[in-house]
Amino acid sequence: MNHIKLDPERQIGQINRDIFGGFAEHLGRHIYGGIYEPGSPLADENGFRTDVLEAVRRLKMPLIRYPGGNFVSGYRWRDGVGPKAERPARVELAWEDIESNHFGTDEFVAWCRALDTEPYLVVNAGDGDMREARDWVEYCNSRSDSALANMRRANGFDAPHNVKYWGIGNEVDGQWQIGHKTPDEYARTYKEFAKVMRWVDPSIKLIAAVSSGWRYQPVERTQLLFEQASDFLDYLSLHWYVGNPEDDYEKYMTLSEFFEASITAFEGLIAAMRQQLSMERPVHIAIDEWNVWYRARGNTREERNNLEERYNLEDALVVAMHFNAFIRHCRSVQMANIAQIVNVIAPIFTDEEGLFLQTIFHPFELYASNCGDIALDVFWTGDTFSGGDFTGVRTLDVSATIDAAGEKLSLFVVNRSQTETLETKISLADASFAGNVSVSVVNGPDIKAENSFEQPEQVTAARREARAQGSDYVHCFEPHSVTALIFDL
Ligand code: AHR
């Protein structure tokens, strides 16, 4: 039998809810036709799709990154503010499109406020300059009588937008980026941008773009950022996209090992640099683009369905495994942003008449709704499997949290077996289960099951109540499922 041991006193640390962040880029049908569709019967007076707002609210995202992504490296924020009729349409090089600029900073912040989420803006460190970046901070956050603050007021926003999170550049390590930068060029750029942005608003939190997936000198990039700009580093960002291009389920399921190895390596790098510089202040990890993405890669001027990935159940398991890793590494991973939110590699998929929820929506909602305040250090043992280069990987992938009051314990379990129901003893140390257990399971008929407009609930979440007393409880985890057990203690 599998065995999971929970001890409410073995705590890893506080969980930052920003691990449930999102990312919205001007790309394909994400903004136009996704978030924003003025004239649609589904839109409100701001042009925001109300069905989309309602679905995004269910994900309880505490912050959303915007406007890119590759898009931001050619973006001029001034094009996207002021009267819409006067906003210029621009040729957009990252995704080969024409950007109308009808949705910009003010619309994005208003959309975030409608969701009760914090805006996280990324400045253009591709073909943009530090003056433009600093002006954007001033436009958004200044209370002074300056021209830029008055411009915001004239655009209808008397109170500052108070944007707290600011990224400097996107994936500057990649040759595909407008304004790709060597490690040294970026460290210099980062410091100079950060300096003036902070002079405008000392309270902002800054995110440095380190690695788009471990390929292009992440070690050197991290080292130079610390050596040249340590005073301005709040978060270092890492991106990754994963997939199952070989259609090898077992190998796909061992991605948990990649998440562990990537985060652990980055933690080590940051720890080493802080040690070398005798730095007491923490520098956090922001995995500010992550998701499954390997099918819908195309983008052409003619084809508007850019990156409209359709997800299946195995992808939902991989999304759940991400959250397990983020929870287990809660001390370092203080922000994570699923890329993206609507239509473009996204949990929500729209057409003109409505939307459906993709498979990956359900684990996201499950974790965001049930995650407690503190991560627990869980011991678990039992069945194993082999895949790719790995042997002896535990079939269950597990994380657990407890609320601050110590009254609710949430256990998250991904059963990666395609065929086996795994009977599992769950033991609690020095505490007792107090009766109620809420059991929520994300599952579907088979690992390739997808949702669609025609069949929107092939993969979904089911909830029921159970009872647990004493210090042991036995649960049978369904094959290819994600389960959240919420125990009253
Ligand atoms: O999310 C899609 C793209 O993936 C982003 O624009 C870019 O940052 C990454 O390569």
Short mmCIF file of C-alpha atoms and ligand atoms in Angstrom, two decimals:
data_model
loop_
_atom_site.label_atom_id
_atom_site.label_comp_id
_atom_site.label_asym_id
_atom_site.label_seq_id
_atom_site.Cartn_x
_atom_site.Cartn_y
_atom_site.Cartn_z
CA MET A 1 0.00 0.00 0.00
CA ASN A 2 1.13 3.56 -0.63
CA HIS A 3 1.70 5.65 2.46
CA ILE A 4 1.59 9.43 2.94
CA LYS A 5 2.74 10.81 6.30
CA LEU A 6 1.62 14.27 7.32
CA ASP A 7 2.96 16.20 10.27
CA PRO A 8 1.46 19.69 10.78
CA GLU A 9 4.63 20.66 12.64
CA ARG A 10 6.96 19.81 9.78
CA GLN A 11 6.50 23.06 7.89
CA ILE A 12 8.48 24.18 4.85
CA GLY A 13 7.32 27.79 4.94
CA GLN A 14 4.74 30.38 4.00
CA ILE A 15 3.17 30.05 0.57
CA ASN A 16 2.99 33.19 -1.53
CA ARG A 17 -0.35 33.10 -3.36
CA ASP A 18 1.36 34.83 -6.30
CA ILE A 19 2.22 31.30 -7.50
CA PHE A 20 -1.33 31.37 -8.90
CA GLY A 21 -0.51 34.27 -11.22
CA GLY A 22 -1.44 34.57 -14.89
CA PHE A 23 -0.03 36.15 -18.02
CA ALA A 24 -1.86 38.02 -20.80
CA GLU A 25 0.00 38.93 -23.98
CA HIS A 26 -1.10 40.77 -27.11
CA LEU A 27 -1.02 37.64 -29.21
CA GLY A 28 -3.60 36.05 -31.51
CA ARG A 29 -7.05 36.03 -29.89
CA HIS A 30 -5.93 36.58 -26.33
CA ILE A 31 -6.77 40.25 -25.92
CA TYR A 32 -8.96 40.91 -28.96
CA GLY A 33 -11.68 38.26 -29.10
CA GLY A 34 -10.72 36.88 -25.71
CA ILE A 35 -10.54 39.44 -22.93
CA TYR A 36 -11.80 42.39 -24.94
CA GLU A 37 -14.54 42.36 -27.54
CA PRO A 38 -16.45 45.66 -27.69
CA GLY A 39 -19.73 45.27 -29.53
CA SER A 40 -20.14 41.66 -28.49
CA PRO A 41 -23.43 40.89 -26.69
CA LEU A 42 -21.20 39.26 -24.06
CA ALA A 43 -19.19 42.43 -23.40
CA ASP A 44 -19.77 44.99 -20.65
CA GLU A 45 -19.62 48.78 -21.11
CA ASN A 46 -15.79 48.61 -21.08
CA GLY A 47 -15.73 46.01 -23.84
CA PHE A 48 -14.64 43.27 -21.40
CA ARG A 49 -16.13 39.85 -22.05
CA THR A 50 -18.21 39.14 -18.94
CA ASP A 51 -18.16 35.36 -19.45
CA VAL A 52 -14.35 35.53 -19.52
CA LEU A 53 -14.24 37.71 -16.41
CA GLU A 54 -16.43 35.20 -14.61
CA ALA A 55 -14.23 32.25 -15.62
CA VAL A 56 -10.97 34.02 -14.76
CA ARG A 57 -12.39 34.96 -11.34
CA ARG A 58 -12.72 31.26 -10.56
CA LEU A 59 -8.92 30.94 -10.91
CA LYS A 60 -8.36 33.49 -8.12
CA MET A 61 -5.25 34.91 -9.81
CA PRO A 62 -3.57 37.37 -7.44
CA LEU A 63 -1.57 39.02 -10.22
CA ILE A 64 -1.42 39.07 -14.03
CA ARG A 65 1.64 39.82 -16.16
CA TYR A 66 1.18 42.01 -19.28
CA PRO A 67 1.65 42.95 -22.20
CA GLY A 68 4.26 40.32 -23.14
CA GLY A 69 6.05 38.12 -23.80
CA ASN A 70 7.83 38.63 -27.07
CA PHE A 71 5.29 41.33 -27.92
CA VAL A 72 6.64 43.72 -25.31
CA SER A 73 10.08 43.94 -26.91
CA GLY A 74 8.64 46.10 -29.71
CA TYR A 75 5.86 47.79 -27.72
CA ARG A 76 5.37 51.52 -27.16
CA TRP A 77 3.10 51.99 -24.17
CA ARG A 78 2.16 55.52 -25.28
CA ASP A 79 0.50 54.03 -28.38
CA GLY A 80 -2.00 52.31 -26.08
CA VAL A 81 -3.30 55.23 -23.99
CA GLY A 82 -5.60 58.18 -24.73
CA PRO A 83 -8.61 58.48 -27.04
CA LYS A 84 -8.99 55.24 -29.00
CA ALA A 85 -9.59 56.98 -32.32
CA GLU A 86 -6.19 58.60 -32.03
CA ARG A 87 -4.25 55.47 -31.14
CA PRO A 88 -1.96 54.31 -33.95
CA ALA A 89 -2.20 50.84 -35.47
CA ARG A 90 1.34 49.40 -35.65
CA VAL A 91 3.02 46.56 -37.44
CA GLU A 92 3.81 44.05 -34.72
CA LEU A 93 6.94 42.02 -35.41
CA ALA A 94 6.99 39.40 -32.66
CA TRP A 95 3.82 37.64 -33.81
CA GLU A 96 3.50 39.22 -37.27
CA ASP A 97 0.30 41.10 -36.70
CA ILE A 98 -1.18 44.59 -36.74
CA GLU A 99 -1.70 45.95 -33.25
CA SER A 100 -4.65 48.35 -33.04
CA ASN A 101 -3.65 49.54 -29.55
CA HIS A 102 -7.32 49.76 -28.60
CA PHE A 103 -6.47 47.84 -25.45
CA GLY A 104 -3.57 49.30 -23.48
CA THR A 105 -2.40 50.16 -19.97
CA ASP A 106 -5.59 51.77 -18.68
CA GLU A 107 -7.82 49.03 -20.06
CA PHE A 108 -5.53 46.34 -18.64
CA VAL A 109 -5.45 47.90 -15.18
CA ALA A 110 -9.24 48.34 -15.23
CA TRP A 111 -9.59 44.67 -16.24
CA CYS A 112 -7.32 43.64 -13.35
CA ARG A 113 -9.30 45.73 -10.89
CA ALA A 114 -12.51 44.09 -12.12
CA LEU A 115 -10.86 40.77 -11.23
CA ASP A 116 -9.44 41.99 -7.93
CA THR A 117 -5.96 41.13 -9.19
CA GLU A 118 -2.68 43.07 -9.24
CA PRO A 119 -1.27 44.23 -12.58
CA TYR A 120 2.34 43.20 -13.28
CA LEU A 121 3.77 45.22 -16.19
CA VAL A 122 6.82 44.31 -18.25
CA VAL A 123 8.76 47.19 -19.81
CA ASN A 124 10.27 47.10 -23.26
CA ALA A 125 13.99 46.34 -22.89
CA GLY A 126 14.15 45.15 -26.50
CA ASP A 127 13.89 48.20 -28.78
CA GLY A 128 12.69 50.43 -25.94
CA ASP A 129 14.78 52.66 -23.73
CA MET A 130 15.06 53.53 -20.06
CA ARG A 131 13.33 56.86 -20.53
CA GLU A 132 10.27 55.13 -21.90
CA ALA A 133 10.31 52.64 -19.00
CA ARG A 134 10.68 55.32 -16.36
CA ASP A 135 7.90 57.38 -17.97
CA TRP A 136 5.58 54.38 -17.84
CA VAL A 137 6.15 54.05 -14.08
CA GLU A 138 5.44 57.76 -13.72
CA TYR A 139 2.29 57.56 -15.85
CA CYS A 140 0.98 54.67 -13.78
CA ASN A 141 2.05 55.48 -10.25
CA SER A 142 2.77 59.18 -9.83
CA ARG A 143 0.62 61.40 -7.61
CA SER A 144 2.56 64.54 -8.59
CA ASP A 145 1.53 67.40 -10.81
CA SER A 146 3.76 66.12 -13.63
CA ALA A 147 2.77 66.01 -17.29
CA LEU A 148 2.67 62.21 -17.28
CA ALA A 149 0.53 61.95 -14.14
CA ASN A 150 -1.75 64.59 -15.63
CA MET A 151 -1.92 62.63 -18.85
CA ARG A 152 -3.25 59.66 -16.85
CA ARG A 153 -5.76 61.96 -15.15
CA ALA A 154 -6.86 63.34 -18.51
CA ASN A 155 -7.38 59.76 -19.65
CA GLY A 156 -9.88 59.28 -16.84
CA PHE A 157 -7.75 57.86 -14.03
CA ASP A 158 -7.42 60.38 -11.24
CA ALA A 159 -5.99 57.94 -8.74
CA PRO A 160 -2.66 56.32 -9.59
CA HIS A 161 -2.79 52.76 -10.91
CA ASN A 162 -0.31 51.73 -8.19
CA VAL A 163 1.38 49.06 -10.25
CA LYS A 164 3.63 47.24 -7.82
CA TYR A 165 5.36 44.63 -10.02
CA TRP A 166 7.56 45.64 -12.95
CA GLY A 167 9.55 43.28 -15.15
CA ILE A 168 12.49 44.62 -17.14
CA GLY A 169 12.51 42.89 -20.52
CA ASN A 170 11.32 39.51 -21.68
CA GLU A 171 13.42 36.49 -22.65
CA VAL A 172 16.34 38.73 -23.55
CA ASP A 173 18.51 35.58 -23.70
CA GLY A 174 16.76 34.34 -26.86
CA GLN A 175 17.83 35.18 -30.40
CA TRP A 176 14.13 35.37 -31.32
CA GLN A 177 13.69 38.39 -29.09
CA ILE A 178 13.66 41.91 -30.53
CA GLY A 179 16.76 43.38 -28.88
CA HIS A 180 18.33 40.09 -27.74
CA LYS A 181 21.05 40.77 -25.18
CA THR A 182 24.26 39.08 -24.09
CA PRO A 183 24.57 38.44 -20.34
CA ASP A 184 26.67 41.56 -19.87
CA GLU A 185 24.46 43.78 -22.04
CA TYR A 186 21.42 42.73 -20.05
CA ALA A 187 23.01 43.19 -16.63
CA ARG A 188 23.99 46.76 -17.62
CA THR A 189 20.59 47.46 -19.14
CA TYR A 190 18.77 46.03 -16.13
CA LYS A 191 20.67 48.15 -13.66
CA GLU A 192 20.17 51.42 -15.53
CA PHE A 193 16.47 50.78 -16.18
CA ALA A 194 15.92 49.67 -12.59
CA LYS A 195 17.70 52.71 -11.17
CA VAL A 196 15.50 55.30 -12.86
CA MET A 197 12.31 53.29 -12.44
CA ARG A 198 12.98 53.05 -8.70
CA TRP A 199 13.82 56.73 -8.51
CA VAL A 200 10.35 57.44 -9.87
CA ASP A 201 8.70 55.01 -7.43
CA PRO A 202 10.91 53.45 -4.73
CA SER A 203 8.15 51.04 -3.68
CA ILE A 204 8.05 48.99 -6.89
CA LYS A 205 9.20 45.36 -7.04
CA LEU A 206 11.48 44.51 -9.94
CA ILE A 207 11.80 41.29 -11.89
CA ALA A 208 14.90 40.48 -13.95
CA ALA A 209 14.58 38.20 -16.99
CA VAL A 210 17.21 35.49 -16.55
CA SER A 211 16.35 32.43 -18.53
CA SER A 212 13.86 31.30 -21.14
CA GLY A 213 14.57 27.64 -20.42
CA TRP A 214 18.11 26.99 -19.24
CA ARG A 215 19.72 27.18 -22.66
CA TYR A 216 21.58 30.46 -22.93
CA GLN A 217 24.11 31.05 -20.13
CA PRO A 218 21.69 31.19 -17.18
CA VAL A 219 24.59 30.84 -14.72
CA GLU A 220 26.57 33.71 -16.19
CA ARG A 221 23.44 35.83 -16.50
CA THR A 222 22.56 35.29 -12.84
CA GLN A 223 26.10 36.02 -11.71
CA LEU A 224 26.37 39.28 -13.67
CA LEU A 225 22.98 40.48 -12.48
CA PHE A 226 24.03 39.95 -8.88
CA GLU A 227 27.46 41.51 -9.40
CA GLN A 228 26.17 44.57 -11.24
CA ALA A 229 22.66 45.13 -9.93
CA SER A 230 22.10 43.29 -6.64
CA ASP A 231 20.47 46.35 -5.04
CA PHE A 232 17.76 46.23 -7.66
CA LEU A 233 16.95 42.53 -7.69
CA ASP A 234 13.69 41.42 -6.12
CA TYR A 235 12.90 38.45 -8.36
CA LEU A 236 14.81 36.52 -11.00
CA SER A 237 12.59 35.09 -13.67
CA LEU A 238 12.68 31.73 -15.32
CA HIS A 239 10.40 30.49 -18.12
CA TRP A 240 9.64 27.01 -19.29
CA TYR A 241 7.24 25.24 -21.59
CA VAL A 242 6.87 21.48 -21.61
CA GLY A 243 5.09 18.92 -23.74
CA ASN A 244 4.71 15.38 -24.94
CA PRO A 245 5.86 15.56 -28.58
CA GLU A 246 6.91 11.89 -28.61
CA ASP A 247 3.54 10.79 -27.28
CA ASP A 248 5.31 8.94 -24.46
CA TYR A 249 3.04 9.15 -21.42
CA GLU A 250 5.51 7.73 -18.88
CA LYS A 251 8.24 10.08 -20.00
CA TYR A 252 5.81 12.99 -19.86
CA MET A 253 4.89 12.09 -16.30
CA THR A 254 8.53 12.27 -15.17
CA LEU A 255 8.54 16.02 -15.79
CA SER A 256 8.20 16.41 -12.02
CA GLU A 257 11.92 15.57 -11.92
CA PHE A 258 12.68 18.40 -14.35
CA PHE A 259 10.70 20.87 -12.24
CA GLU A 260 12.55 19.76 -9.11
CA ALA A 261 15.95 19.92 -10.79
CA SER A 262 15.31 23.33 -12.37
CA ILE A 263 14.07 24.99 -9.22
CA THR A 264 16.76 23.41 -7.07
CA ALA A 265 19.50 24.53 -9.46
CA PHE A 266 18.19 28.09 -9.50
CA GLU A 267 17.86 28.12 -5.72
CA GLY A 268 21.49 27.03 -5.48
CA LEU A 269 22.66 29.70 -7.90
CA ILE A 270 20.87 32.44 -6.01
CA ALA A 271 22.09 31.13 -2.64
CA ALA A 272 25.68 31.03 -3.89
CA MET A 273 25.57 34.60 -5.17
CA ARG A 274 23.95 35.92 -2.00
CA GLN A 275 26.61 34.14 0.02
CA GLN A 276 29.41 35.59 -2.12
CA LEU A 277 28.02 39.10 -1.74
CA SER A 278 27.06 38.69 1.95
CA MET A 279 23.58 39.68 0.94
CA GLU A 280 20.94 39.37 3.63
CA ARG A 281 18.00 40.46 1.53
CA PRO A 282 16.27 37.54 -0.22
CA VAL A 283 15.98 37.35 -4.00
CA HIS A 284 12.99 35.32 -5.09
CA ILE A 285 12.26 33.09 -8.05
CA ALA A 286 9.46 34.12 -10.43
CA ILE A 287 8.54 31.43 -12.94
CA ASP A 288 6.61 34.04 -14.83
CA GLU A 289 5.83 31.95 -17.91
CA TRP A 290 5.11 28.25 -17.59
CA ASN A 291 2.72 25.79 -19.19
CA VAL A 292 2.32 22.90 -21.57
CA TRP A 293 2.92 24.16 -25.12
CA TYR A 294 4.10 22.03 -28.01
CA ARG A 295 1.30 21.61 -30.53
CA ALA A 296 0.03 24.97 -31.77
CA ARG A 297 3.28 26.77 -32.52
CA GLY A 298 2.36 28.56 -35.74
CA ASN A 299 1.93 32.22 -36.27
CA THR A 300 1.42 33.85 -39.60
CA ARG A 301 -0.20 37.04 -40.74
CA GLU A 302 -3.06 35.13 -42.34
CA GLU A 303 -3.73 32.69 -39.50
CA ARG A 304 -5.37 34.29 -36.50
CA ASN A 305 -5.50 31.10 -34.45
CA ASN A 306 -2.04 31.61 -33.06
CA LEU A 307 -0.98 29.23 -30.30
CA GLU A 308 -4.52 27.91 -29.75
CA GLU A 309 -3.39 24.77 -28.01
CA ARG A 310 -6.08 22.20 -27.12
CA TYR A 311 -5.35 20.43 -23.85
CA ASN A 312 -6.09 16.90 -22.71
CA LEU A 313 -6.14 15.11 -19.37
CA GLU A 314 -2.43 14.24 -19.31
CA ASP A 315 -1.67 17.96 -19.69
CA ALA A 316 -3.90 18.65 -16.69
CA LEU A 317 -1.83 16.19 -14.64
CA VAL A 318 1.33 18.04 -15.66
CA VAL A 319 -0.20 21.38 -14.64
CA ALA A 320 -1.03 19.88 -11.23
CA MET A 321 2.55 18.60 -10.90
CA HIS A 322 3.75 22.18 -11.42
CA PHE A 323 1.75 23.34 -8.41
CA ASN A 324 3.07 20.49 -6.29
CA ALA A 325 6.60 21.61 -7.13
CA PHE A 326 5.83 25.29 -6.46
CA ILE A 327 4.29 24.41 -3.08
CA ARG A 328 7.25 22.20 -2.13
CA HIS A 329 9.59 25.07 -3.07
CA CYS A 330 7.49 27.81 -1.50
CA ARG A 331 10.47 29.39 0.22
CA SER A 332 12.05 30.35 -3.10
CA VAL A 333 9.25 30.33 -5.69
CA GLN A 334 7.31 33.42 -4.74
CA MET A 335 5.63 34.02 -8.07
CA ALA A 336 4.52 31.88 -10.99
CA ASN A 337 2.41 32.90 -13.98
CA ILE A 338 0.68 30.38 -16.15
CA ALA A 339 1.10 31.34 -19.80
CA GLN A 340 -1.47 32.31 -20.75
CA ILE A 341 -5.14 32.86 -19.78
CA VAL A 342 -7.54 33.05 -22.73
CA ASN A 343 -7.33 31.23 -26.12
CA VAL A 344 -3.52 31.43 -26.43
CA ILE A 345 -2.03 28.34 -24.68
CA ALA A 346 -4.77 28.91 -22.17
CA PRO A 347 -7.21 27.34 -19.70
CA ILE A 348 -10.15 29.32 -21.15
CA PHE A 349 -11.23 29.07 -24.79
CA THR A 350 -13.74 31.42 -26.43
CA ASP A 351 -15.66 31.89 -29.63
CA GLU A 352 -18.08 34.72 -30.43
CA GLU A 353 -20.90 32.97 -28.59
CA GLY A 354 -19.29 31.72 -25.42
CA LEU A 355 -16.46 29.71 -23.95
CA PHE A 356 -15.45 26.33 -22.62
CA LEU A 357 -12.97 25.45 -19.91
CA GLN A 358 -9.97 23.45 -21.05
CA THR A 359 -8.77 20.46 -19.03
CA ILE A 360 -5.96 22.49 -17.43
CA PHE A 361 -8.47 24.94 -15.97
CA HIS A 362 -9.60 22.36 -13.43
CA PRO A 363 -6.32 21.59 -11.61
CA PHE A 364 -5.57 25.32 -11.56
CA GLU A 365 -8.91 26.05 -9.91
CA LEU A 366 -8.49 23.11 -7.52
CA TYR A 367 -5.13 24.30 -6.22
CA ALA A 368 -5.96 28.02 -6.20
CA SER A 369 -9.16 27.36 -4.23
CA ASN A 370 -7.78 24.91 -1.70
CA CYS A 371 -4.16 25.84 -1.12
CA GLY A 372 -3.46 26.76 2.51
CA ASP A 373 -1.03 29.31 3.93
CA ILE A 374 1.87 27.05 4.87
CA ALA A 375 3.51 24.19 2.95
CA LEU A 376 4.14 20.94 4.78
CA ASP A 377 7.15 18.70 4.34
CA VAL A 378 5.42 15.47 3.31
CA PHE A 379 6.93 12.01 3.43
CA TRP A 380 5.44 9.53 0.98
CA THR A 381 6.37 6.12 -0.33
CA GLY A 382 4.85 3.34 -2.44
CA ASP A 383 4.50 2.39 -6.10
CA THR A 384 7.03 3.67 -8.60
CA PHE A 385 7.32 3.87 -12.39
CA SER A 386 10.00 4.44 -15.02
CA GLY A 387 9.93 6.88 -17.92
CA GLY A 388 12.44 8.66 -20.14
CA ASP A 389 15.76 8.72 -18.31
CA PHE A 390 14.21 8.04 -14.90
CA THR A 391 13.52 4.92 -12.88
CA GLY A 392 11.95 4.59 -9.45
CA VAL A 393 9.81 7.72 -9.71
CA ARG A 394 6.99 7.62 -7.17
CA THR A 395 3.67 7.13 -8.97
CA LEU A 396 1.96 9.59 -6.67
CA ASP A 397 3.14 13.19 -6.83
CA VAL A 398 2.24 14.92 -3.60
CA SER A 399 2.15 18.24 -1.77
CA ALA A 400 0.31 19.44 1.32
CA THR A 401 -0.57 22.70 3.01
CA ILE A 402 -2.13 23.83 6.25
CA ASP A 403 -3.99 27.04 7.02
CA ALA A 404 -2.58 29.61 9.46
CA ALA A 405 -5.02 28.57 12.18
CA GLY A 406 -3.90 24.93 11.88
CA GLU A 407 -7.48 23.77 11.32
CA LYS A 408 -7.54 22.75 7.67
CA LEU A 409 -5.05 20.50 5.99
CA SER A 410 -5.06 20.26 2.17
CA LEU A 411 -3.44 17.25 0.54
CA PHE A 412 -2.87 17.35 -3.23
CA VAL A 413 -2.12 14.09 -5.02
CA VAL A 414 -1.54 13.34 -8.69
CA ASN A 415 -1.91 9.64 -9.46
CA ARG A 416 0.20 9.18 -12.59
CA SER A 417 -0.73 5.55 -13.11
CA GLN A 418 -2.76 5.15 -16.27
CA THR A 419 -4.46 1.98 -15.03
CA GLU A 420 -4.12 1.50 -11.27
CA THR A 421 -6.26 2.80 -8.47
CA LEU A 422 -3.76 3.37 -5.67
CA GLU A 423 -4.96 2.55 -2.21
CA THR A 424 -3.08 4.84 0.15
CA LYS A 425 -2.82 5.13 3.90
CA ILE A 426 -2.67 8.76 5.03
CA SER A 427 -1.25 9.14 8.55
CA LEU A 428 -1.27 12.23 10.65
CA ALA A 429 1.38 12.82 13.34
CA ASP A 430 0.48 14.38 16.69
CA ALA A 431 -3.01 15.48 15.62
CA SER A 432 -6.39 13.99 14.76
CA PHE A 433 -8.68 14.20 11.80
CA ALA A 434 -11.80 15.96 13.02
CA GLY A 435 -14.44 14.33 10.84
CA ASN A 436 -15.08 16.27 7.65
CA VAL A 437 -13.08 15.59 4.52
CA SER A 438 -13.87 17.35 1.27
CA VAL A 439 -12.75 15.23 -1.68
CA SER A 440 -12.32 16.91 -5.10
CA VAL A 441 -11.11 14.89 -8.07
CA VAL A 442 -10.15 16.08 -11.55
CA ASN A 443 -10.41 13.22 -14.00
CA GLY A 444 -11.81 12.08 -17.34
CA PRO A 445 -12.36 8.91 -19.34
CA ASP A 446 -8.73 8.57 -20.51
CA ILE A 447 -5.47 10.50 -20.67
CA LYS A 448 -6.20 11.89 -24.12
CA ALA A 449 -9.67 13.20 -23.22
CA GLU A 450 -10.15 16.85 -24.18
CA ASN A 451 -12.86 19.41 -23.57
CA SER A 452 -14.46 21.28 -26.45
CA PHE A 453 -17.53 23.37 -27.27
CA GLU A 454 -19.31 20.12 -28.15
CA GLN A 455 -18.09 18.18 -25.08
CA PRO A 456 -17.17 20.76 -22.45
CA GLU A 457 -17.11 18.35 -19.51
CA GLN A 458 -15.07 15.37 -20.61
CA VAL A 459 -12.50 16.38 -18.02
CA THR A 460 -13.89 18.15 -15.01
CA ALA A 461 -13.79 18.29 -11.22
CA ALA A 462 -16.15 16.29 -9.00
CA ARG A 463 -16.63 16.99 -5.30
CA ARG A 464 -17.99 14.84 -2.48
CA GLU A 465 -17.79 14.64 1.29
CA ALA A 466 -16.14 11.89 3.35
CA ARG A 467 -15.34 11.30 7.02
CA ALA A 468 -12.00 10.80 8.78
CA GLN A 469 -11.37 10.17 12.49
CA GLY A 470 -8.23 9.46 14.50
CA SER A 471 -4.83 9.62 12.89
CA ASP A 472 -5.18 7.26 9.89
CA TYR A 473 -7.33 7.54 6.81
CA VAL A 474 -7.33 5.36 3.69
CA HIS A 475 -8.08 6.82 0.29
CA CYS A 476 -8.10 5.18 -3.15
CA PHE A 477 -6.64 7.52 -5.75
CA GLU A 478 -8.20 7.00 -9.18
CA PRO A 479 -5.92 6.34 -12.16
CA HIS A 480 -4.80 9.48 -14.09
CA SER A 481 -6.35 11.87 -11.60
CA VAL A 482 -5.64 14.94 -9.51
CA THR A 483 -7.18 14.83 -6.03
CA ALA A 484 -7.47 17.44 -3.31
CA LEU A 485 -8.40 16.10 0.13
CA ILE A 486 -9.26 18.88 2.55
CA PHE A 487 -9.26 17.60 6.12
CA ASP A 488 -10.65 19.37 9.15
CA LEU A 489 -8.14 18.92 11.99
O1 AHR B 1 3.82 32.74 -24.22
C1 AHR B 1 4.22 32.71 -25.55
C2 AHR B 1 5.64 33.20 -25.75
O2 AHR B 1 6.52 32.28 -25.15
C3 AHR B 1 6.01 34.51 -25.09
O3 AHR B 1 5.69 35.58 -25.89
C4 AHR B 1 7.49 34.39 -24.93
O4 AHR B 1 7.97 35.11 -23.82
C5 AHR B 1 7.75 32.91 -24.82
O5 AHR B 1 8.74 32.49 -25.67
#
